[in-house]
Short mmCIF file of C-alpha atoms and ligand atoms in Angstrom, two decimals:
data_model
loop_
_atom_site.label_atom_id
_atom_site.label_comp_id
_atom_site.label_asym_id
_atom_site.label_seq_id
_atom_site.Cartn_x
_atom_site.Cartn_y
_atom_site.Cartn_z
CA UNK A 973 5.18 16.15 -28.00
CA UNK A 974 5.07 19.82 -27.06
CA UNK A 975 1.43 19.43 -26.21
CA UNK A 976 2.16 16.50 -23.91
CA UNK A 977 4.99 18.39 -22.31
CA UNK A 978 2.70 21.28 -21.42
CA UNK A 979 -0.03 18.91 -20.25
CA UNK A 980 2.26 17.26 -17.78
CA UNK A 981 3.65 20.58 -16.66
CA UNK A 982 0.14 21.65 -15.78
CA UNK A 983 -0.44 18.31 -14.11
CA UNK A 984 2.67 18.84 -12.03
CA UNK A 985 1.34 22.18 -10.90
CA UNK A 986 -1.73 20.43 -9.54
CA UNK A 987 -4.17 21.95 -12.02
CA UNK A 988 -5.88 19.61 -14.43
CA UNK A 989 -3.97 16.54 -13.38
CA UNK A 990 -7.06 14.41 -13.24
CA UNK A 991 -7.94 15.27 -16.79
CA UNK A 992 -4.79 13.57 -18.05
CA UNK A 993 -6.09 10.09 -18.77
CA UNK A 994 -4.07 7.22 -17.42
CA UNK A 995 -3.80 5.80 -20.92
CA UNK A 996 -1.75 8.83 -21.88
CA UNK A 997 0.53 8.38 -18.91
CA UNK A 998 1.29 4.78 -19.68
CA UNK A 999 0.65 1.91 -22.02
CA UNK A 1000 1.48 1.53 -25.64
CA UNK A 1001 0.46 4.86 -27.09
CA UNK A 1002 2.72 7.14 -29.08
CA UNK A 1003 3.24 9.14 -25.91
CA UNK A 1004 5.46 6.32 -24.66
CA UNK A 1005 8.56 7.83 -26.22
CA UNK A 1006 8.10 11.37 -24.95
CA UNK A 1007 9.53 12.86 -21.78
CA UNK A 1008 9.00 16.00 -19.77
CA UNK A 1009 12.62 16.63 -18.84
CA UNK A 1010 15.66 14.89 -17.42
CA UNK A 1011 15.03 13.25 -14.07
CA UNK A 1012 17.36 14.10 -11.21
CA UNK A 1013 20.48 11.99 -11.01
CA UNK A 1014 20.01 8.85 -8.93
CA UNK A 1015 22.74 8.45 -6.31
CA UNK A 1016 22.06 5.53 -4.01
CA UNK A 1017 22.83 5.47 -0.29
CA UNK A 1018 23.15 9.24 0.04
CA UNK A 1019 20.60 9.47 2.87
CA UNK A 1020 20.28 7.69 6.18
CA UNK A 1021 16.81 6.12 6.24
CA UNK A 1022 14.45 8.06 8.49
CA UNK A 1023 11.60 6.47 10.40
CA UNK A 1024 8.19 8.05 9.85
CA UNK A 1025 7.29 10.44 12.68
CA UNK A 1026 4.84 9.05 15.23
CA UNK A 1027 1.73 11.16 15.76
CA UNK A 1028 0.88 12.15 19.33
CA UNK A 1029 -2.77 12.29 20.34
CA UNK A 1030 -4.14 15.79 20.86
CA UNK A 1031 -6.28 14.35 23.64
CA UNK A 1032 -7.05 11.03 25.31
CA UNK A 1033 -10.31 9.96 26.89
CA UNK A 1034 -11.12 6.78 28.76
CA UNK A 1035 -12.06 5.03 25.50
CA UNK A 1036 -10.43 6.99 22.69
CA UNK A 1037 -7.31 8.66 21.37
CA UNK A 1038 -8.08 11.86 19.49
CA UNK A 1039 -5.76 13.15 16.79
CA UNK A 1040 -5.66 16.12 14.49
CA UNK A 1041 -3.98 16.17 11.08
CA UNK A 1042 -3.67 19.15 8.78
CA UNK A 1043 -3.24 18.18 5.15
CA UNK A 1044 -0.94 20.72 3.67
CA UNK A 1045 1.50 21.46 0.91
CA UNK A 1046 5.13 21.62 1.97
CA UNK A 1047 8.57 20.66 0.73
CA UNK A 1048 10.64 17.59 1.39
CA UNK A 1049 14.04 16.31 0.33
CA UNK A 1050 13.27 13.08 -1.55
CA UNK A 1051 16.41 13.07 -3.66
CA UNK A 1052 19.64 14.31 -2.06
CA UNK A 1053 20.06 18.06 -2.30
CA UNK A 1054 16.68 18.79 -3.94
CA UNK A 1055 13.65 20.46 -2.42
CA UNK A 1056 10.42 18.92 -3.68
CA UNK A 1057 6.86 20.26 -3.24
CA UNK A 1058 4.68 17.53 -1.72
CA UNK A 1059 1.13 17.09 -0.41
CA UNK A 1060 1.29 15.87 3.15
CA UNK A 1061 -0.61 14.73 6.17
CA UNK A 1062 0.73 16.96 8.92
CA UNK A 1063 3.77 18.22 7.04
CA UNK A 1064 5.75 14.99 6.79
CA UNK A 1065 6.46 12.74 3.80
CA UNK A 1066 5.22 10.04 4.31
CA UNK A 1067 2.60 11.12 6.84
CA UNK A 1068 2.94 10.49 10.56
CA UNK A 1069 2.35 7.00 11.92
CA UNK A 1070 -0.71 6.45 14.08
CA UNK A 1071 -0.25 3.79 16.74
CA UNK A 1072 -3.59 2.26 17.69
CA UNK A 1073 -4.48 -0.43 20.19
CA UNK A 1074 -6.99 -3.16 19.58
CA UNK A 1075 -10.28 -2.28 21.28
CA UNK A 1076 -9.40 1.37 21.79
CA UNK A 1077 -11.02 3.86 19.44
CA UNK A 1078 -9.02 6.33 17.38
CA UNK A 1079 -10.64 9.55 16.21
CA UNK A 1080 -8.83 11.66 13.62
CA UNK A 1081 -9.92 15.18 12.72
CA UNK A 1082 -8.61 15.74 9.20
CA UNK A 1083 -8.35 19.35 8.09
CA UNK A 1084 -7.81 19.95 4.39
CA UNK A 1085 -5.52 22.92 3.83
CA UNK A 1086 -4.61 21.72 0.33
CA UNK A 1087 -6.09 23.16 -2.86
CA UNK A 1088 -7.55 19.81 -3.95
CA UNK A 1089 -10.40 17.73 -2.51
CA UNK A 1090 -9.38 14.71 -0.45
CA UNK A 1091 -10.98 11.67 1.19
CA UNK A 1092 -9.13 9.69 3.82
CA UNK A 1093 -9.39 5.91 3.58
CA UNK A 1094 -7.93 3.67 6.26
CA UNK A 1095 -6.74 0.72 4.19
CA UNK A 1096 -7.34 -2.61 5.95
CA UNK A 1097 -9.72 -1.29 8.58
CA UNK A 1098 -13.15 -2.50 9.62
CA UNK A 1099 -15.01 0.81 9.77
CA UNK A 1100 -18.50 2.18 9.29
CA UNK A 1101 -19.21 3.30 5.73
CA UNK A 1102 -19.37 6.98 6.71
CA UNK A 1103 -15.78 6.73 7.98
CA UNK A 1104 -14.42 4.69 5.07
CA UNK A 1105 -13.35 7.66 2.97
CA UNK A 1106 -15.55 6.75 0.01
CA UNK A 1107 -14.60 8.45 -3.27
CA UNK A 1108 -17.52 10.91 -3.20
CA UNK A 1109 -17.27 11.64 0.55
CA UNK A 1110 -14.64 14.26 -0.03
CA UNK A 1111 -13.27 17.04 2.13
CA UNK A 1112 -13.26 20.24 0.08
CA UNK A 1113 -10.27 22.58 0.29
CA UNK A 1114 -10.68 24.51 3.54
CA UNK A 1115 -13.01 21.85 4.95
CA UNK A 1116 -12.58 19.14 7.54
CA UNK A 1117 -13.98 15.80 8.56
CA UNK A 1118 -13.63 13.62 11.62
CA UNK A 1119 -13.10 9.91 11.11
CA UNK A 1120 -13.82 7.27 13.76
CA UNK A 1121 -11.87 4.02 13.81
CA UNK A 1122 -13.03 1.40 16.33
CA UNK A 1123 -9.94 -0.88 16.00
CA UNK A 1124 -12.06 -3.94 16.82
CA UNK A 1125 -9.75 -6.18 14.82
CA UNK A 1126 -6.48 -8.07 15.03
CA UNK A 1127 -3.15 -6.33 15.18
CA UNK A 1128 -2.06 -5.43 11.64
CA UNK A 1129 -0.05 -2.96 9.57
CA UNK A 1130 -2.57 -0.64 7.95
CA UNK A 1131 -2.10 2.63 6.15
CA UNK A 1132 -4.23 5.67 5.52
CA UNK A 1133 -4.23 7.32 2.14
CA UNK A 1134 -6.26 9.49 -0.16
CA UNK A 1135 -9.31 8.12 -1.99
CA UNK A 1136 -10.97 11.19 -3.56
CA UNK A 1137 -12.61 10.15 -6.82
CA UNK A 1138 -10.29 10.47 -9.85
CA UNK A 1139 -7.69 12.19 -7.63
CA UNK A 1140 -6.43 9.38 -5.41
CA UNK A 1141 -3.58 8.26 -7.63
CA UNK A 1142 -2.00 11.66 -7.89
CA UNK A 1143 -2.78 12.62 -4.28
CA UNK A 1144 -1.09 9.47 -2.97
CA UNK A 1145 1.79 9.91 -5.41
CA UNK A 1146 2.33 13.46 -4.14
CA UNK A 1147 2.47 12.29 -0.54
CA UNK A 1148 -0.96 11.61 0.97
CA UNK A 1149 -0.09 8.30 2.64
CA UNK A 1150 0.81 7.37 6.21
CA UNK A 1151 1.04 4.30 8.41
CA UNK A 1152 -1.51 3.14 10.94
CA UNK A 1153 -0.41 0.25 13.14
CA UNK A 1154 -2.94 -1.67 15.21
CA UNK A 1155 -1.27 -3.37 18.15
CA UNK A 1156 -2.65 -6.01 20.42
CA UNK A 1157 -1.39 -6.80 23.94
CA UNK A 1158 -1.44 -10.51 23.09
CA UNK A 1159 0.79 -10.01 20.06
CA UNK A 1160 3.19 -7.98 22.20
CA UNK A 1161 3.77 -11.10 24.31
CA UNK A 1162 5.29 -12.97 21.38
CA UNK A 1163 9.12 -13.17 21.37
CA UNK A 1164 9.35 -11.37 17.99
CA UNK A 1165 11.83 -8.52 17.51
CA UNK A 1166 10.20 -5.40 18.94
CA UNK A 1167 10.81 -1.78 19.89
CA UNK A 1168 13.69 -0.31 17.88
CA UNK A 1169 14.02 -3.69 16.13
CA UNK A 1170 10.54 -3.37 14.57
CA UNK A 1171 10.92 -1.08 11.54
CA UNK A 1172 8.52 0.06 8.82
CA UNK A 1173 9.78 0.28 5.22
CA UNK A 1174 7.45 2.36 3.05
CA UNK A 1175 8.60 1.66 -0.49
CA UNK A 1176 7.47 3.63 -3.51
CA UNK A 1177 8.72 5.04 -6.78
CA UNK A 1178 8.86 8.66 -7.89
CA UNK A 1179 10.10 10.90 -10.63
CA UNK A 1180 11.93 13.93 -9.33
CA UNK A 1181 13.21 16.37 -11.92
CA UNK A 1182 16.59 18.07 -11.69
CA UNK A 1183 14.80 21.23 -10.43
CA UNK A 1184 13.23 19.25 -7.57
CA UNK A 1185 9.69 19.05 -8.97
CA UNK A 1186 7.78 15.79 -8.58
CA UNK A 1187 6.12 14.70 -11.81
CA UNK A 1188 3.16 12.36 -11.77
CA UNK A 1189 3.74 10.17 -14.77
CA UNK A 1190 3.77 6.53 -15.81
CA UNK A 1191 5.79 4.13 -13.66
CA UNK A 1192 8.22 3.36 -16.47
CA UNK A 1193 9.39 6.98 -16.09
CA UNK A 1194 9.77 6.92 -12.30
CA UNK A 1195 13.43 6.07 -11.66
CA UNK A 1196 13.64 7.15 -8.01
CA UNK A 1197 12.80 4.41 -5.51
CA UNK A 1198 12.08 5.84 -2.07
CA UNK A 1199 12.08 4.20 1.34
CA UNK A 1200 10.37 6.19 4.10
CA UNK A 1201 10.48 9.22 1.83
CA UNK A 1202 14.18 9.17 0.85
CA UNK A 1203 15.74 7.86 -2.32
CA UNK A 1204 17.58 4.51 -1.85
CA UNK A 1205 18.77 5.19 1.68
CA UNK A 1206 20.99 3.21 4.02
CA UNK A 1207 20.37 2.24 7.61
CA UNK A 1208 22.52 0.88 10.40
CA UNK A 1209 21.52 -2.36 12.07
CA UNK A 1210 22.96 -4.68 14.68
CA UNK A 1211 23.89 -8.28 13.85
CA UNK A 1212 20.56 -9.62 15.12
CA UNK A 1213 16.96 -10.19 14.05
CA UNK A 1214 14.68 -7.37 12.95
CA UNK A 1215 10.99 -7.24 12.15
CA UNK A 1216 10.42 -5.29 8.94
CA UNK A 1217 6.93 -4.08 8.03
CA UNK A 1218 7.22 -3.66 4.28
CA UNK A 1219 4.67 -1.57 2.39
CA UNK A 1220 4.46 -1.12 -1.35
CA UNK A 1221 2.79 2.29 -1.65
CA UNK A 1222 3.64 2.72 -5.34
CA UNK A 1223 0.57 3.97 -7.12
CA UNK A 1224 1.23 2.05 -10.32
CA UNK A 1225 3.87 -0.64 -10.08
CA UNK A 1226 4.95 -3.86 -8.47
CA UNK A 1227 8.29 -4.55 -6.85
CA UNK A 1228 10.05 -7.86 -6.35
CA UNK A 1229 12.32 -7.55 -3.33
CA UNK A 1230 15.34 -9.72 -2.70
CA UNK A 1231 18.58 -9.38 -0.77
CA UNK A 1232 21.57 -9.20 -3.10
CA UNK A 1233 23.22 -12.07 -1.17
CA UNK A 1234 19.96 -14.09 -0.93
CA UNK A 1235 19.56 -13.51 2.82
CA UNK A 1236 16.17 -15.18 3.39
CA UNK A 1237 12.99 -13.56 4.65
CA UNK A 1238 10.93 -15.23 7.33
CA UNK A 1239 7.45 -13.99 6.45
CA UNK A 1240 5.37 -13.56 9.62
CA UNK A 1241 2.50 -11.40 8.44
CA UNK A 1242 0.53 -9.94 5.56
CA UNK A 1243 -2.17 -7.31 5.06
CA UNK A 1244 -4.36 -8.75 7.83
CA UNK A 1245 -1.65 -9.24 10.45
CA UNK A 1246 0.25 -12.29 11.60
CA UNK A 1247 0.18 -15.57 9.72
CA UNK A 1248 -0.75 -18.65 11.70
CA UNK A 1249 2.77 -19.97 11.02
CA UNK A 1250 5.85 -18.33 9.50
CA UNK A 1251 6.82 -18.99 5.88
CA UNK A 1252 10.31 -18.80 4.33
CA UNK A 1253 10.80 -16.71 1.18
CA UNK A 1254 13.74 -15.53 -0.90
CA UNK A 1255 11.83 -12.84 -2.69
CA UNK A 1256 8.70 -10.83 -2.12
CA UNK A 1257 6.44 -9.81 -5.00
CA UNK A 1258 4.31 -6.87 -3.93
CA UNK A 1259 1.89 -4.75 -5.88
CA UNK A 1260 0.60 -1.38 -4.69
CA UNK A 1261 -1.33 -1.56 -1.42
CA UNK A 1262 0.15 -4.85 -0.22
CA UNK A 1263 2.02 -5.32 3.06
CA UNK A 1264 4.38 -8.07 4.05
CA UNK A 1265 5.93 -8.42 7.49
CA UNK A 1266 9.19 -10.31 7.69
CA UNK A 1267 11.88 -11.16 10.20
CA UNK A 1268 15.43 -10.86 8.85
CA UNK A 1269 18.41 -12.17 10.77
CA UNK A 1270 21.41 -9.90 10.22
CA UNK A 1271 23.57 -12.05 12.51
CA UNK A 1272 24.49 -13.89 9.30
CA UNK A 1273 26.59 -10.83 8.50
CA UNK A 1274 29.80 -9.74 10.21
CA UNK A 1275 29.85 -6.26 11.71
CA UNK A 1276 31.45 -3.93 9.18
CA UNK A 1277 29.67 -5.51 6.22
CA UNK A 1278 26.57 -4.44 4.31
CA UNK A 1279 23.72 -6.13 2.52
CA UNK A 1280 21.53 -4.49 -0.12
CA UNK A 1281 17.81 -5.01 -0.59
CA UNK A 1282 17.13 -4.95 -4.33
CA UNK A 1283 14.12 -4.71 -6.60
CA UNK A 1284 14.61 -7.43 -9.19
CA UNK A 1285 11.60 -6.01 -11.07
CA UNK A 1286 13.48 -2.76 -11.69
CA UNK A 1287 13.55 -1.79 -15.36
CA UNK A 1288 16.77 -2.10 -17.38
CA UNK A 1289 16.99 1.69 -17.27
CA UNK A 1290 16.79 1.79 -13.47
CA UNK A 1291 19.05 0.95 -10.54
CA UNK A 1292 17.99 -2.19 -8.67
CA UNK A 1293 19.08 -1.00 -5.19
CA UNK A 1294 16.33 -0.10 -2.75
CA UNK A 1295 17.97 0.03 0.67
CA UNK A 1296 21.36 -0.82 2.14
CA UNK A 1297 21.63 -2.31 5.61
CA UNK A 1298 25.00 -1.62 7.25
CA UNK A 1299 25.70 -4.13 10.00
CA UNK A 1300 27.65 -2.07 12.50
CA UNK A 1301 27.70 -4.02 15.77
CA UNK A 1302 27.03 -7.27 17.50
CA UNK A 1303 24.07 -7.59 19.82
CA UNK A 1304 22.47 -9.91 22.30
CA UNK A 1305 19.29 -11.17 20.70
CA UNK A 1306 16.69 -13.07 22.68
CA UNK A 1307 14.01 -12.69 20.02
CA UNK A 1308 12.87 -15.57 17.84
CA UNK A 1309 10.03 -16.50 15.51
CA UNK A 1310 7.73 -19.03 17.16
CA UNK A 1311 6.35 -21.85 15.01
CA UNK A 1312 2.81 -20.80 15.89
CA UNK A 1313 2.19 -17.07 15.65
CA UNK A 1314 -1.56 -16.80 16.02
CA UNK A 1315 -4.83 -18.55 15.46
CA UNK A 1316 -7.61 -17.37 13.18
CA UNK A 1317 -11.19 -18.53 12.97
CA UNK A 1318 -11.55 -20.52 9.70
CA UNK A 1319 -13.93 -18.91 7.21
CA UNK A 1320 -17.25 -20.73 6.72
CA UNK A 1321 -18.12 -22.44 3.44
CA UNK A 1322 -19.11 -19.81 0.84
CA UNK A 1323 -22.77 -19.69 -0.13
CA UNK A 1324 -22.56 -17.08 -2.89
CA UNK A 1325 -20.24 -17.05 -5.91
CA UNK A 1326 -19.40 -14.09 -8.11
CA UNK A 1327 -16.91 -13.35 -10.90
CA UNK A 1328 -15.00 -10.23 -11.73
CA UNK A 1329 -12.96 -9.55 -14.85
CA UNK A 1330 -10.43 -6.72 -14.78
CA UNK A 1331 -9.30 -5.14 -18.03
CA UNK A 1332 -6.80 -2.43 -18.87
CA UNK A 1333 -7.91 -1.98 -22.48
CA UNK A 1334 -9.86 -0.36 -24.00
CA UNK A 1335 -10.73 1.12 -20.62
CA UNK A 1336 -9.88 0.25 -17.03
CA UNK A 1337 -13.00 -1.65 -16.15
CA UNK A 1338 -14.37 -4.37 -13.90
CA UNK A 1339 -16.85 -6.61 -15.72
CA UNK A 1340 -16.84 -4.12 -18.57
CA UNK A 1341 -18.01 -1.21 -16.46
CA UNK A 1342 -16.45 1.96 -15.11
CA UNK A 1343 -17.16 2.99 -11.53
CA UNK A 1344 -20.42 4.81 -11.01
CA UNK A 1345 -21.04 5.87 -7.42
CA UNK A 1346 -24.80 5.84 -8.11
CA UNK A 1347 -24.84 2.22 -9.33
CA UNK A 1348 -24.70 -0.71 -6.93
CA UNK A 1349 -22.61 -3.44 -8.54
CA UNK A 1350 -22.86 -6.03 -5.78
CA UNK A 1351 -25.36 -6.46 -2.97
CA UNK A 1352 -24.04 -8.76 -0.25
CA UNK A 1353 -25.83 -9.83 2.88
CA UNK A 1354 -24.09 -8.98 6.14
CA UNK A 1355 -22.35 -12.04 7.55
CA UNK A 1356 -22.48 -14.02 4.31
CA UNK A 1357 -19.35 -15.80 3.11
CA UNK A 1358 -18.74 -15.45 -0.63
CA UNK A 1359 -16.33 -16.92 -3.16
CA UNK A 1360 -15.10 -14.44 -5.76
CA UNK A 1361 -13.30 -15.44 -8.95
CA UNK A 1362 -11.15 -12.53 -10.07
CA UNK A 1363 -9.47 -12.57 -13.48
CA UNK A 1364 -6.94 -10.29 -15.08
CA UNK A 1365 -8.22 -10.47 -18.66
CA UNK A 1366 -5.10 -8.99 -20.28
CA UNK A 1367 -2.78 -11.42 -22.06
CA UNK A 1368 0.76 -11.87 -20.73
CA UNK A 1369 3.49 -9.95 -22.58
CA UNK A 1370 6.92 -11.35 -23.45
CA UNK A 1371 9.43 -11.41 -20.60
CA UNK A 1372 11.58 -8.33 -20.26
CA UNK A 1373 8.94 -5.90 -21.55
CA UNK A 1374 7.62 -3.40 -18.95
CA UNK A 1375 4.09 -4.49 -18.20
CA UNK A 1376 3.09 -2.69 -14.98
CA UNK A 1377 -0.01 -1.29 -16.68
CA UNK A 1378 -1.31 -4.80 -17.42
CA UNK A 1379 -1.15 -5.96 -13.78
CA UNK A 1380 -3.99 -5.50 -11.36
CA UNK A 1381 -4.14 -5.63 -7.58
CA UNK A 1382 -7.63 -6.45 -6.37
CA UNK A 1383 -8.57 -4.74 -3.12
CA UNK A 1384 -11.66 -5.03 -0.94
CA UNK A 1385 -12.71 -2.47 1.61
CA UNK A 1386 -14.30 -3.45 4.96
CA UNK A 1387 -13.16 -7.07 5.11
CA UNK A 1388 -10.13 -9.30 4.62
CA UNK A 1389 -10.17 -12.35 2.37
CA UNK A 1390 -8.22 -15.53 1.93
CA UNK A 1391 -6.79 -16.57 -1.43
CA UNK A 1392 -8.09 -20.07 -2.04
CA UNK A 1393 -6.82 -20.75 -5.54
CA UNK A 1394 -4.43 -19.20 -8.05
CA UNK A 1395 -4.67 -20.23 -11.71
CA UNK A 1396 -6.68 -23.34 -10.87
CA UNK A 1397 -4.25 -24.62 -8.22
CA UNK A 1398 -4.61 -24.39 -4.46
CA UNK A 1399 -3.01 -21.17 -3.20
CA UNK A 1400 0.57 -21.64 -1.96
CA UNK A 1401 2.59 -19.82 0.69
CA UNK A 1402 2.91 -16.73 -1.52
CA UNK A 1403 -0.81 -16.15 -0.99
CA UNK A 1404 -0.86 -17.13 2.69
CA UNK A 1405 -2.73 -15.26 5.38
CA UNK A 1406 -5.48 -12.70 5.52
CA UNK A 1407 -5.28 -10.29 2.61
CA UNK A 1408 -7.08 -7.17 1.52
CA UNK A 1409 -5.12 -6.76 -1.71
CA UNK A 1410 -4.10 -9.53 -4.10
CA UNK A 1411 -1.77 -9.38 -7.07
CA UNK A 1412 -2.90 -10.51 -10.53
CA UNK A 1413 -0.32 -10.76 -13.31
CA UNK A 1414 -1.69 -10.53 -16.87
CA UNK A 1415 -3.79 -13.63 -17.56
CA UNK A 1416 -4.00 -14.77 -13.93
CA UNK A 1417 -7.12 -15.82 -12.04
CA UNK A 1418 -7.54 -16.08 -8.28
CA UNK A 1419 -10.39 -17.33 -6.18
CA UNK A 1420 -10.81 -15.46 -2.91
CA UNK A 1421 -13.28 -15.93 -0.09
CA UNK A 1422 -14.47 -13.50 2.49
CA UNK A 1423 -17.26 -12.91 4.97
CA UNK A 1424 -18.96 -9.56 4.43
CA UNK A 1425 -19.04 -7.52 7.61
CA UNK A 1426 -18.77 -6.55 10.39
CA UNK A 1427 -20.82 -3.54 9.25
CA UNK A 1428 -23.59 -2.98 6.72
CA UNK A 1429 -23.33 -0.05 4.34
CA UNK A 1430 -21.79 1.13 1.12
CA UNK A 1431 -18.22 0.00 0.42
CA UNK A 1432 -15.86 -0.58 -2.50
CA UNK A 1433 -13.74 -3.09 -4.28
CA UNK A 1434 -11.19 -1.88 -6.78
CA UNK A 1435 -7.83 -2.24 -8.39
CA UNK A 1436 -5.10 -0.86 -6.14
CA UNK A 1437 -3.01 0.30 -9.05
CA UNK A 1438 -4.37 3.72 -8.19
CA UNK A 1439 -3.97 4.96 -11.74
CA UNK A 1440 -6.51 2.26 -12.58
CA UNK A 1441 -8.97 2.97 -9.75
CA UNK A 1442 -8.85 6.68 -10.48
CA UNK A 1443 -9.61 5.77 -14.10
CA UNK A 1444 -12.74 3.87 -12.99
CA UNK A 1445 -11.58 0.33 -12.17
CA UNK A 1446 -13.73 0.20 -9.11
CA UNK A 1447 -17.07 -1.27 -8.06
CA UNK A 1448 -19.62 -0.43 -5.40
CA UNK A 1449 -20.73 -3.09 -2.94
CA UNK A 1450 -23.67 -2.54 -0.64
CA UNK A 1451 -23.63 -4.77 2.42
CA UNK A 1452 -27.20 -5.10 3.63
CA UNK A 1453 -28.58 -6.28 6.93
CU1 LIG B 1901 -5.82 -2.50 -12.32
#
């Protein structure tokens, strides 16, 4: 126990963190019962919810917006009254939001002033391989790299985060994550809530100790749920409709979001942007990496009342509250959700089929293998549509037992996919839309189809439980022309 305590202390200091195997941070080992210290007290609704800062371009040209971000260590108040050391993009936790426009290039010069290597991946983007932030394409401490993002894709809620091999889980956990929103003039014409009524919610867990330190540990020991970098905040809204861009950026756990009074969600978008048509939902199951965009109508609530967004997948030892909305005023609301939101080209019939089996035990593998950057696992021809059967090979555990470590979230770089089938049945509204990350409970199987492109080169597919990908649950795909 003492040994584990010192190991995690060192991990917290940023030293040998990557040498602490995931299996020791989680799962069913004897380490399960041990703790590093007492976490800070959890007091909900102590902070107003901030909005992530928006990054201003350093320069604009006729075709491009050029940005500069310095990755650096700083401190942030995650839990009320405590100062926590964090790794940041540009000094904010989460990082600053980049607003991009479809068809207009974004160039980001990333300067690494941290003491760990980093690699910046733009999750959900169609980019050339050299700008994908591959695990071995790292920026050494003191180094820099300039990433080019063409934004030749539909409007969507993306995010950029660390992907340095073996380090990504802890780097993201410590703060290396920020939003990247691609907008499209055509989408702006829709009557959806917009401007100050279009709000990102970056949801993630954390473990902050009473002394303010942030400990990277298993998700069953992470009692602090953060929204936009603050623990369980509150926010004031008018009695009208809002568009909420919800991100689960937890490195190792799923959340199941629901309003305490069952206020419904109108789901309008997923990882790949708007759905063709909206879908009603009462709860949202999201694993790390997934995005869901919803419209919520707070005009159901009288001014002066509040409604709490809860995580019904919180552990028995945790608080369920995530965020409180205080309805403070009435408002004129001309926004609405149209019955048709967009139109997407149907994917062609797949001509290649492949299967992937994800395991947690004895090691975090895909088809029995750990990631090897020098081994090509899949060669796909550019422009070919493929059908992938992806299975979570772990058996379900009895209800009520924490099982985050047995879930997988399958993520593809470069391209979006559609979920065709789940557990042998046609995919339902839960799997609607274009996705780049799909949730697999223990024992589940999904069939997904995608067209490989628009670029040839070396890319990745992996589990987006980042503790798993950093442990090797990742494969290399070479898209060839
Ligand atoms: Cu996994």
